[in-house]
Coordinates of C-alpha atoms in Angstrom, one line a residue:
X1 CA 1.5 4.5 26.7
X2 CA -2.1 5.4 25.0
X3 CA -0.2 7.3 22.0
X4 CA 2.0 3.6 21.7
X5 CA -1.5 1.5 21.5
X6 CA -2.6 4.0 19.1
X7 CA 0.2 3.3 16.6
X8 CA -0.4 -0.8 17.6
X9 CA -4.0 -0.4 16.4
X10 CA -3.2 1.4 13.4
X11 CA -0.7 -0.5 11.8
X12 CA -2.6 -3.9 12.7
X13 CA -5.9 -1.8 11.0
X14 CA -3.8 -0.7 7.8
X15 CA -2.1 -4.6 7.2
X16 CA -5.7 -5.9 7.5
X17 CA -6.5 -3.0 4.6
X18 CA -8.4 -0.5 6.2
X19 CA -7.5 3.1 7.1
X20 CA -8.8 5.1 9.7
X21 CA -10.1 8.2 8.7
X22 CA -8.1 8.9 5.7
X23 CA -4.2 9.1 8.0
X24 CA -2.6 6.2 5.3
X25 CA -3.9 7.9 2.4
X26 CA -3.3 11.4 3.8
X27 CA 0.3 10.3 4.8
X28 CA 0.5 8.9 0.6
X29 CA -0.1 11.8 -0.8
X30 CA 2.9 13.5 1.1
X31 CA 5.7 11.4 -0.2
X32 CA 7.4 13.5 -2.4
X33 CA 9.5 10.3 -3.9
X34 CA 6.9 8.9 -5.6
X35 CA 4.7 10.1 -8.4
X36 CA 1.2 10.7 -8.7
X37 CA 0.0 6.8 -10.4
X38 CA 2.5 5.3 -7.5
X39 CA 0.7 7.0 -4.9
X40 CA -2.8 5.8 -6.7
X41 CA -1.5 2.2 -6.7
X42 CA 0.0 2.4 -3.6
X43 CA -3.2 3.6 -1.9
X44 CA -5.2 1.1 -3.4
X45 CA -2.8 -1.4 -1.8
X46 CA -3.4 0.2 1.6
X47 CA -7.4 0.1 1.1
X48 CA -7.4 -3.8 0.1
X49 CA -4.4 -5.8 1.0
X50 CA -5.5 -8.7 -1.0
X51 CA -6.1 -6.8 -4.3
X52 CA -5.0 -8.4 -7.8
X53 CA -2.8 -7.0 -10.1
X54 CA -6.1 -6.7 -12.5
X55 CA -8.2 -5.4 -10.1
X56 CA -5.7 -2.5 -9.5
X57 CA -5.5 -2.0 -13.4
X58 CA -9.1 -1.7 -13.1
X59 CA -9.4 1.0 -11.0
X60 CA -6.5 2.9 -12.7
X61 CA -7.6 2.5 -16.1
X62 CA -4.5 0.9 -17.3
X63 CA -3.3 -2.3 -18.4
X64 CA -1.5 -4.5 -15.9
X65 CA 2.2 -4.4 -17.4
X66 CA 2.2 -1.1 -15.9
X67 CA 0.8 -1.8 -12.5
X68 CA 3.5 -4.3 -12.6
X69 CA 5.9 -2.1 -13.2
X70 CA 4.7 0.3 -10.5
X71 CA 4.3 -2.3 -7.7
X72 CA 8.3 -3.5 -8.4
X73 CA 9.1 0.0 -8.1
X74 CA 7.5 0.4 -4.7
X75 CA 8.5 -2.8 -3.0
X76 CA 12.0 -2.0 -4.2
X77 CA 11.6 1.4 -2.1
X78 CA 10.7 -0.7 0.5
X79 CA 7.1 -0.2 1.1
X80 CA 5.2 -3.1 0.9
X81 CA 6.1 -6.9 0.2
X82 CA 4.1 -9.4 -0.8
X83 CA 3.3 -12.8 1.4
X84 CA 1.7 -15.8 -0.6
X85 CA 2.2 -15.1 -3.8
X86 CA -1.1 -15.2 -6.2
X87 CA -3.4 -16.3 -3.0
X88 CA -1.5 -14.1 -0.6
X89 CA -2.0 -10.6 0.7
X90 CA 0.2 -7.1 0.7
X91 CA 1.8 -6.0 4.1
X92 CA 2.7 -2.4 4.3
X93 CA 5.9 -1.2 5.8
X94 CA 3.9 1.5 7.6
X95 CA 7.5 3.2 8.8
X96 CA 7.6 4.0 5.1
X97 CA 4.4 5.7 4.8

């Protein structure tokens, strides 16, 4: 019963963009299917479910036809989709992560 609330509080934590202490990101970096920038994107994602594409270029360094090109990649893996379109927010398929 406690370890089922656990997981309830996590993924309600993790779609609202936090993480608690490091488990999304820790649990990134372990998916062998995805390369190093997809894991950076994808981790940025987790931290900030209401980032832009620019403000993820930003932080990467790189221009957004890229990131754009990253982000299709990963919700056709299945690990995020995307609610609202330019106003709306990122919600993590935690079972994926």
């Amino acid at each position: 019963m406690i370890e089922t609330n656990r997981i309830e509080c996590k993924r309600e934590l993790i779609f609202k963009g936090a993480v608690i202490g490091g488990l999304a990101s820790g649990a990134i970096d372990v998916i062998e299917a995805l390369t190093k920038r997809r894991k950076e994107v994808l981790k940025l994602i987790a931290n900030n479910t209401t980032i832009t594409y620019t403000k993820i270029a930003e932080a990467l360094g790189i221009n957004e036809s890229p990131v754009g090109k990253h982000i299709n990649a990963l919700k056709t893996k299945g690990f995020f989709i995307r609610h609202g379109g330019t106003q709306g927010y990122w919600q993590i398929n935690i079972d994926r992560i």
